[in-house]
Amino acid sequence: MPSNLLFFELVQIAIGKKERFSKQPSKSDWQMLYDIARKQALIGICFHGIKRLPQEQTTNMPLPLKMQWLALTASIQKRNEIMNRRCFQLQKRLEDAGYSGCILKGQGIAAIYTESLSNLRQSGDIDIWVKGGLDSIITLAKKLNQRTILTEQHADLRFFEDAEVEAHFIPTMLKNPIANKRLQRWIKQQEYAQFANHNRDELCVPTLQFNLVYLMIHTYRHIFGEGIGLRQVMDYYMLLCSHSIDEKLKANTIRCLQSFNLHKFAAGLMWVLKEVFQLSNESMLCPPNKKHGQFILNEIMIAGNMGHYDKRLIAMQNASKLKRFCLINIHTFRLLKYYPAETLFAPIIRMWVWIWRKKQV
């Protein structure tokens, strides 16, 4: 059995779609499964799958590997406890300072995972959308006596020693300016509902309607940047499974994604969700597209979480800024066949962002 298929089976066992492997994993299989789980930032999720297996299917798993896997899973759980506290503390600090903040992805998405998996999702930094746009971010940074180091959508602000915070003045953007203009108009229309929405833990998080579009764009952006990992794809799977999504909301979401030129990517992602997570046809936003799906899945398995394992990007690590700019744009042009408009505008917008950031200093 190909290694990826065995790994997909482990993921399906973890989420309750399967009860056991279709074949007994060998000692080398277990090392391979661990390596892919780490590459895709699914260490904790996959360890839950191991615990669900019949005992006879884990007999070939080396004890040192099992203990290493267990230790990493425990650290993920501990990290999630810290990040959950930091999200509430951050929200409170912003409120006390007169700002409204909405937690994007991260711990807000972890909360919609099933109870057995929510504290096993590998956390990153904290992304928070601060109401009031760029002016609010600049004012906030001054209040904190911090220098504002901006990207095209957020500033890195220091609130905690043990958790990085990205304060967003816009939640996301696209490189195609026509699609991005539509996107920013849609975000403005959705803004009030997001800052008024709280989950069962009283954390301000986006609505289902917003996340169906926002998380799709977030995943799409990763393929143009660092690279997609299965952690991001699993977030979307959990989003689709966490609610009963009626046909009207599905149609509205697809209409939105079509206006942003993301409908083919969305169809490809549905194929990936079916292949890896066994998502049912009834839960899909739209019919799957195998051609786009195979391309996306291949990118996922090559690049891993945040593209940290993408050998195609090794040359960028110690390159000059100019060389990195050239290399990332050359790398982006592999997407021309699938997403031509976003690909063609990518180098222009990267240059524009660089100039804009220089002006903000």
JSON list of C-alpha atoms in Angstrom, two decimals, residues 1 95 130 141 176 269 279 287-288 324 356:
[
{"chain": "A", "resi": 1, "resn": "MET", "atom": "CA", "xyz": [0.00, 0.00, 0.00]},
{"chain": "A", "resi": 95, "resn": "GLU", "atom": "CA", "xyz": [-11.55, 45.59, 25.21]},
{"chain": "A", "resi": 130, "resn": "VAL", "atom": "CA", "xyz": [-8.93, 44.47, 15.18]},
{"chain": "A", "resi": 141, "resn": "ALA", "atom": "CA", "xyz": [1.02, 49.89, 18.51]},
{"chain": "A", "resi": 176, "resn": "ASN", "atom": "CA", "xyz": [-6.04, 39.72, -8.32]},
{"chain": "A", "resi": 269, "resn": "LEU", "atom": "CA", "xyz": [-10.46, 21.07, -2.11]},
{"chain": "A", "resi": 279, "resn": "LEU", "atom": "CA", "xyz": [-16.12, 13.73, 3.46]},
{"chain": "A", "resi": 287, "resn": "PRO", "atom": "CA", "xyz": [-19.15, 18.75, -6.70]},
{"chain": "A", "resi": 288, "resn": "PRO", "atom": "CA", "xyz": [-15.46, 17.79, -6.44]},
{"chain": "A", "resi": 324, "resn": "ARG", "atom": "CA", "xyz": [14.14, 35.54, -3.05]},
{"chain": "A", "resi": 356, "resn": "TRP", "atom": "CA", "xyz": [3.71, 50.31, 0.37]}
]
